[in-house]
Every structure is written in C-alpha cells, then in structure tokens.
C-alpha cells in the first residue's frame, strides 16, 4: 500500500466525470478499481436532484461502475437533513417525482409554505409556477435551492439547469437562496469528514469549474477539472478561479496521483 496515496481523499463528481448520459466515461471503471485496490479513500459528491443515493448507485451499477449508496453524498439527502435541522414542516417542494418520497414526512403542498425547495423538474417549469413561487417568497418563505448549476451535459448537448430559475426568483423577490449542494463548502466538508480527513488532505475531481473546482477550493480542498461532461474551454477561460490541475478525463487521475507522490 502506498502511504502517500492513503493520505489523499478523493471526491468525485458523478455526472460528466464518471458517465455522460447512459454511458460510462472511458477508463472510469478502471479508475474506481484502482482506487479501491490501493485503499485510497474516496466518496462521490453530486448535485443530481432527480435520484436518491440508492437509485444513483443502481444506475451506475448498470453502467459497470461499482458505487455503493453509502459512498454517495447526494444533494437530495442533504436537503432532507437541512429541512429537518431548520424545522421546516411546510415545504413547497418543486422536485422530481422520483425523489418526492424522500420528503414524505413533510407536507409538500401547503397553502402557507414556510420554504420553497427547488430541484430539477425538467420541462415542467412555466410562468404560472414561477408566479406561485414568487408569491410564497414575498410572504416570507425561505428559498432553498438544491443547487444552482447553470447548465449540464446531456447526450444531445448542453441544457439549462435550475440555476436560472433560482437567480430569477432571487432577483424578483429580493431574497438570497440557501444553496444546499455544491458549491456550498459544508457539502464538501461533510464528505471529507466522512473519510476522517481534513479538507487540505482531499481533492475534488469535477467537470464544472464553478460548482466543483471553485466550490472545493473555497472549502480548502484542491480542485481538479476534467475535460469531459460539461467542460468547455470558454468556461475555463472566463472563470475567476484556476484549477489545481486540468486532466483530459478521470482516466488520467491515477498517473496524476502517483506523480504527486513522487
């Protein structure tokens, strides 16, 4: 066992790093096997708001990626915990039906919501829904965003993500959203603590310069950017942060880790 490698904790984004669409990124399966064989601590940290950790693990397994639900830090689970910690009992849940059951203990369609929770609902966004959320915020409901990603990568290309709706509601209601997932530093730090490592001992591998790299660096974690998924040269060029490394894909991670230990 390489003691240097064991001193690293690796956080891996899922969508765009391990897979794009329904296909694993070339080399991703082998990298996960490499990490396990060398007992390198690693966790999976994701803003995916349409699947629970259990469903994500099952989906990844179907692509040949060996990931267990207890290794996944899901924004769905984190949002559920946030609502419980804050004592919210009447959330207005704007979430995918696939994860609604995770919030079954709360009244998810109240007349007088104490918060508005925004996740990915695909094409269901319309003006009437935005008006309803705006009115709830103007009456004092807290705006909670599972994340505020600008866009994401699908097989057919880049697609708008929920960040544009979050930003619009913030502007109209003159409020600031609580963002539960990346780039919230607490989200990264929770995953680092689960490996019993300090943030400075960890690195984050992601395809999003803002949510993954900037968020990790703000939490004291090194941020590595891969050129798969939503990666675009233009986004890197205009970013306010500099990645600690840029890798062509996750397949290059073992060589980078070994070079760091040299």
CSV table of C-alpha atoms in Angstrom, one decimal:
chain,number,residue,atom,x,y,z
A,1,UNK,CA,0.0,0.0,0.0
A,2,UNK,CA,1.2,3.5,-0.9
A,3,UNK,CA,1.0,5.6,2.3
A,4,UNK,CA,1.1,8.8,0.2
A,5,UNK,CA,-2.0,7.7,-1.7
A,6,UNK,CA,-3.8,6.9,1.5
A,7,UNK,CA,-3.2,10.4,2.8
A,8,UNK,CA,-5.3,11.6,-0.1
A,9,UNK,CA,-9.1,11.7,0.0
A,10,UNK,CA,-10.7,11.8,-3.4
A,11,UNK,CA,-14.1,13.4,-4.0
A,12,UNK,CA,-15.6,12.5,-7.4
A,13,UNK,CA,-18.4,14.3,-9.2
A,14,UNK,CA,-20.6,11.7,-10.9
A,15,UNK,CA,-22.4,13.1,-14.0
A,16,UNK,CA,-19.9,14.3,-16.5
A,17,UNK,CA,-17.0,12.7,-14.7
A,18,UNK,CA,-18.0,9.0,-14.3
A,19,UNK,CA,-20.6,9.0,-17.1
A,20,UNK,CA,-22.2,11.1,-19.7
A,21,UNK,CA,-25.8,10.1,-20.5
A,22,UNK,CA,-26.1,6.4,-20.0
A,23,UNK,CA,-22.5,5.5,-20.8
A,24,UNK,CA,-19.5,5.4,-18.5
A,25,UNK,CA,-16.6,7.6,-19.4
A,26,UNK,CA,-13.7,5.6,-20.9
A,27,UNK,CA,-11.5,4.4,-18.1
A,28,UNK,CA,-13.9,5.3,-15.2
A,29,UNK,CA,-14.5,1.7,-14.2
A,30,UNK,CA,-10.7,1.0,-14.1
A,31,UNK,CA,-10.0,4.1,-12.0
A,32,UNK,CA,-12.6,3.1,-9.4
A,33,UNK,CA,-11.0,-0.3,-9.3
A,34,UNK,CA,-7.5,1.3,-9.0
A,35,UNK,CA,-8.6,3.5,-6.0
A,36,UNK,CA,-10.2,0.5,-4.2
A,37,UNK,CA,-7.1,-1.7,-4.8
A,38,UNK,CA,-4.8,0.9,-3.2
A,39,UNK,CA,-7.3,1.7,-0.4
A,40,UNK,CA,-7.4,5.3,-1.4
A,41,UNK,CA,-10.4,6.9,0.5
A,42,UNK,CA,-13.0,8.2,-1.9
A,43,UNK,CA,-16.5,9.5,-2.0
A,44,UNK,CA,-19.0,10.6,-4.7
A,45,UNK,CA,-20.4,14.1,-4.3
A,46,UNK,CA,-23.3,15.1,-6.6
A,47,UNK,CA,-25.8,17.8,-7.3
A,48,UNK,CA,-28.1,15.3,-9.1
A,49,UNK,CA,-31.5,16.1,-7.7
A,50,UNK,CA,-33.6,13.6,-9.7
A,51,UNK,CA,-32.4,10.4,-8.0
A,52,UNK,CA,-31.8,9.3,-4.4
A,53,UNK,CA,-28.4,7.9,-3.5
A,54,UNK,CA,-29.8,4.3,-3.7
A,55,UNK,CA,-31.2,5.0,-7.2
A,56,UNK,CA,-27.9,6.6,-8.3
A,57,UNK,CA,-25.9,3.6,-7.1
A,58,UNK,CA,-28.2,1.3,-9.0
A,59,UNK,CA,-28.0,3.4,-12.2
A,60,UNK,CA,-24.2,3.5,-12.0
A,61,UNK,CA,-24.0,-0.3,-11.4
A,62,UNK,CA,-25.9,-0.7,-14.7
A,63,UNK,CA,-23.0,1.1,-16.4
A,64,UNK,CA,-20.4,-1.2,-14.8
A,65,UNK,CA,-19.5,1.4,-12.2
A,66,UNK,CA,-19.1,-0.1,-8.7
A,67,UNK,CA,-20.5,2.6,-6.4
A,68,UNK,CA,-22.5,2.0,-3.2
A,69,UNK,CA,-25.2,4.2,-1.8
A,70,UNK,CA,-23.3,4.9,1.4
A,71,UNK,CA,-20.4,6.4,-0.6
A,72,UNK,CA,-22.6,8.9,-2.3
A,73,UNK,CA,-23.2,12.4,-0.8
A,74,UNK,CA,-26.4,13.3,-2.5
A,75,UNK,CA,-28.0,16.7,-2.6
A,76,UNK,CA,-31.3,15.0,-2.0
A,77,UNK,CA,-30.2,13.6,1.3
A,78,UNK,CA,-28.5,16.9,2.3
A,79,UNK,CA,-31.7,18.9,1.5
A,80,UNK,CA,-33.8,16.5,3.6
A,81,UNK,CA,-31.4,17.0,6.5
A,82,UNK,CA,-31.4,20.7,6.1
A,83,UNK,CA,-35.2,20.8,6.3
A,84,UNK,CA,-35.2,18.7,9.4
A,85,UNK,CA,-32.4,20.8,11.1
A,86,UNK,CA,-34.3,24.1,10.3
A,87,UNK,CA,-37.6,22.7,11.5
A,88,UNK,CA,-39.4,23.3,8.2
A,89,UNK,CA,-42.7,21.5,8.3
A,90,UNK,CA,-44.5,23.0,5.3
A,91,UNK,CA,-42.1,23.0,2.3
A,92,UNK,CA,-43.4,23.8,-1.1
A,93,UNK,CA,-41.4,21.1,-3.0
A,94,UNK,CA,-40.5,21.8,-6.6
A,95,UNK,CA,-38.7,18.4,-7.1
A,96,UNK,CA,-38.8,15.5,-9.4
A,97,UNK,CA,-41.4,12.8,-8.6
A,98,UNK,CA,-38.6,10.3,-8.3
A,99,UNK,CA,-37.3,11.9,-5.1
A,100,UNK,CA,-40.5,13.2,-3.6
A,101,UNK,CA,-40.8,10.2,-1.3
A,102,UNK,CA,-37.6,11.2,0.4
A,103,UNK,CA,-39.6,14.2,1.9
A,104,UNK,CA,-42.6,12.1,2.8
A,105,UNK,CA,-42.6,13.3,6.5
A,106,UNK,CA,-43.4,16.9,5.4
A,107,UNK,CA,-46.5,18.5,4.0
A,108,UNK,CA,-45.2,19.0,0.4
A,109,UNK,CA,-48.0,21.2,-0.9
A,110,UNK,CA,-49.0,23.6,1.8
A,111,UNK,CA,-51.3,26.6,1.4
A,112,UNK,CA,-48.9,28.6,3.5
A,113,UNK,CA,-45.4,27.3,2.9
A,114,UNK,CA,-42.5,28.1,5.2
A,115,UNK,CA,-40.0,27.4,2.4
A,116,UNK,CA,-39.7,26.8,-1.3
A,117,UNK,CA,-37.4,23.9,-2.3
A,118,UNK,CA,-36.2,23.9,-5.8
A,119,UNK,CA,-34.8,20.8,-7.6
A,120,UNK,CA,-34.8,19.7,-11.2
A,121,UNK,CA,-38.2,19.2,-12.7
A,122,UNK,CA,-37.2,19.3,-16.4
A,123,UNK,CA,-39.8,20.8,-18.7
A,124,UNK,CA,-42.4,21.4,-16.1
A,125,UNK,CA,-41.3,25.0,-15.5
A,126,UNK,CA,-43.7,27.6,-16.6
A,127,UNK,CA,-44.8,31.2,-15.8
A,128,UNK,CA,-47.7,30.1,-13.6
A,129,UNK,CA,-45.3,28.0,-11.4
A,130,UNK,CA,-42.8,30.8,-11.1
A,131,UNK,CA,-45.5,33.3,-10.1
A,132,UNK,CA,-46.7,30.8,-7.4
A,133,UNK,CA,-43.2,30.5,-6.0
A,134,UNK,CA,-42.6,34.3,-6.2
A,135,UNK,CA,-45.8,34.9,-4.1
A,136,UNK,CA,-44.7,32.4,-1.5
A,137,UNK,CA,-41.3,34.1,-1.2
A,138,UNK,CA,-42.9,37.5,-0.9
A,139,UNK,CA,-44.9,36.2,2.0
A,140,UNK,CA,-41.8,35.2,3.8
A,141,UNK,CA,-41.0,31.6,2.7
A,142,UNK,CA,-37.2,30.7,2.6
A,143,UNK,CA,-35.8,30.0,-0.8
A,144,UNK,CA,-33.8,26.7,-0.7
A,145,UNK,CA,-32.0,25.5,-3.9
A,146,UNK,CA,-30.7,22.0,-4.0
A,147,UNK,CA,-28.0,23.6,-6.2
A,148,UNK,CA,-27.8,26.5,-8.7
A,149,UNK,CA,-25.9,24.9,-11.6
A,150,UNK,CA,-26.2,27.0,-14.8
A,151,UNK,CA,-26.2,24.1,-17.2
A,152,UNK,CA,-25.5,20.4,-17.6
A,153,UNK,CA,-24.5,17.9,-20.3
A,154,UNK,CA,-26.9,15.5,-21.9
A,155,UNK,CA,-26.2,13.2,-24.8
A,156,UNK,CA,-27.7,15.8,-27.2
A,157,UNK,CA,-25.6,18.7,-25.8
A,158,UNK,CA,-25.7,21.3,-23.1
A,159,UNK,CA,-29.0,22.0,-21.3
A,160,UNK,CA,-30.2,24.7,-19.0
A,161,UNK,CA,-30.2,23.8,-15.3
A,162,UNK,CA,-32.2,25.2,-12.4
A,163,UNK,CA,-29.7,28.0,-11.6
A,164,UNK,CA,-31.5,30.3,-14.0
A,165,UNK,CA,-34.8,29.9,-12.2
A,166,UNK,CA,-33.2,30.3,-8.8
A,167,UNK,CA,-31.5,33.5,-9.9
A,168,UNK,CA,-34.7,34.9,-11.4
A,169,UNK,CA,-36.6,34.3,-8.2
A,170,UNK,CA,-33.9,35.8,-6.1
A,171,UNK,CA,-34.0,38.9,-8.3
A,172,UNK,CA,-37.7,39.3,-8.3
A,173,UNK,CA,-38.3,38.6,-4.6
A,174,UNK,CA,-35.1,40.3,-3.4
A,175,UNK,CA,-34.0,37.3,-1.4
A,176,UNK,CA,-30.9,35.2,-1.4
A,177,UNK,CA,-31.3,31.4,-1.8
A,178,UNK,CA,-29.8,28.9,0.6
A,179,UNK,CA,-27.8,26.6,-1.7
A,180,UNK,CA,-27.5,23.1,-0.1
A,181,UNK,CA,-25.3,21.3,-2.6
A,182,UNK,CA,-22.2,22.3,-4.5
A,183,UNK,CA,-20.6,24.9,-4.3
A,184,UNK,CA,-21.7,25.1,-0.6
A,185,UNK,CA,-18.5,24.5,1.4
A,186,UNK,CA,-20.3,22.5,4.1
A,187,UNK,CA,-21.3,19.9,1.4
A,188,UNK,CA,-17.7,19.3,0.6
A,189,UNK,CA,-16.5,19.3,4.2
A,190,UNK,CA,-19.2,16.7,5.1
A,191,UNK,CA,-17.7,14.3,2.6
A,192,UNK,CA,-14.2,15.0,3.8
A,193,UNK,CA,-15.2,14.4,7.4
A,194,UNK,CA,-16.8,11.1,6.4
A,195,UNK,CA,-13.3,9.9,5.3
A,196,UNK,CA,-11.8,11.2,8.6
A,197,UNK,CA,-9.6,13.6,6.6
A,198,UNK,CA,-9.1,17.3,6.8
A,199,UNK,CA,-10.1,19.2,3.6
A,200,UNK,CA,-6.5,20.0,2.9
A,201,UNK,CA,-5.9,16.3,2.5
A,202,UNK,CA,-8.6,16.0,-0.1
A,203,UNK,CA,-9.0,16.8,-3.8
A,204,UNK,CA,-12.2,17.2,-5.9
A,205,UNK,CA,-12.5,15.9,-9.4
A,206,UNK,CA,-15.2,17.5,-11.4
A,207,UNK,CA,-16.3,18.9,-14.8
A,208,UNK,CA,-17.8,22.2,-13.6
A,209,UNK,CA,-15.3,25.0,-12.9
A,210,UNK,CA,-17.7,26.8,-10.7
A,211,UNK,CA,-19.6,24.2,-8.6
A,212,UNK,CA,-16.8,21.6,-8.5
A,213,UNK,CA,-13.5,23.4,-8.6
A,214,UNK,CA,-14.4,26.8,-7.1
A,215,UNK,CA,-16.6,25.3,-4.5
A,216,UNK,CA,-13.9,22.8,-3.4
A,217,UNK,CA,-11.2,25.4,-3.3
A,218,UNK,CA,-13.4,27.6,-1.1
A,219,UNK,CA,-13.7,24.7,1.3
A,220,UNK,CA,-10.0,24.2,1.4
A,221,UNK,CA,-9.9,21.3,-1.0
A,222,UNK,CA,-7.9,21.1,-4.2
A,223,UNK,CA,-10.0,21.2,-7.3
A,224,UNK,CA,-9.1,19.2,-10.4
A,225,UNK,CA,-11.0,19.8,-13.6
A,226,UNK,CA,-11.7,17.1,-16.2
A,227,UNK,CA,-12.3,17.9,-19.9
A,228,UNK,CA,-15.4,15.6,-20.1
A,229,UNK,CA,-19.1,16.2,-19.5
A,230,UNK,CA,-20.0,19.9,-19.4
A,231,UNK,CA,-16.3,21.1,-19.7
A,232,UNK,CA,-15.8,23.9,-22.2
A,233,UNK,CA,-12.6,25.8,-22.9
A,234,UNK,CA,-14.6,29.1,-22.8
A,235,UNK,CA,-15.9,28.4,-19.3
A,236,UNK,CA,-12.4,27.8,-18.1
A,237,UNK,CA,-11.0,30.9,-19.7
A,238,UNK,CA,-13.6,33.2,-18.1
A,239,UNK,CA,-13.5,31.6,-14.7
A,240,UNK,CA,-12.4,33.5,-11.7
A,241,UNK,CA,-10.5,30.5,-10.3
A,242,UNK,CA,-7.7,28.4,-11.5
A,243,UNK,CA,-7.9,24.6,-11.2
A,244,UNK,CA,-5.1,22.8,-9.3
A,245,UNK,CA,-4.9,20.6,-12.4
A,246,UNK,CA,-6.7,20.0,-15.7
A,247,UNK,CA,-7.0,16.4,-16.8
A,248,UNK,CA,-8.3,15.1,-20.1
A,249,UNK,CA,-10.6,12.7,-18.2
A,250,UNK,CA,-10.8,10.7,-15.0
A,251,UNK,CA,-8.7,8.1,-16.7
A,252,UNK,CA,-5.7,10.3,-16.1
A,253,UNK,CA,-6.2,10.5,-12.3
A,254,UNK,CA,-4.0,7.6,-11.2
A,255,UNK,CA,-1.0,8.9,-13.1
A,256,UNK,CA,-1.6,12.4,-11.6
A,257,UNK,CA,-1.9,11.0,-8.0
A,258,UNK,CA,1.3,8.9,-8.5
A,259,UNK,CA,3.2,11.9,-9.8
A,260,UNK,CA,2.1,14.0,-6.8
A,261,UNK,CA,3.5,11.3,-4.6
A,262,UNK,CA,6.8,11.2,-6.4
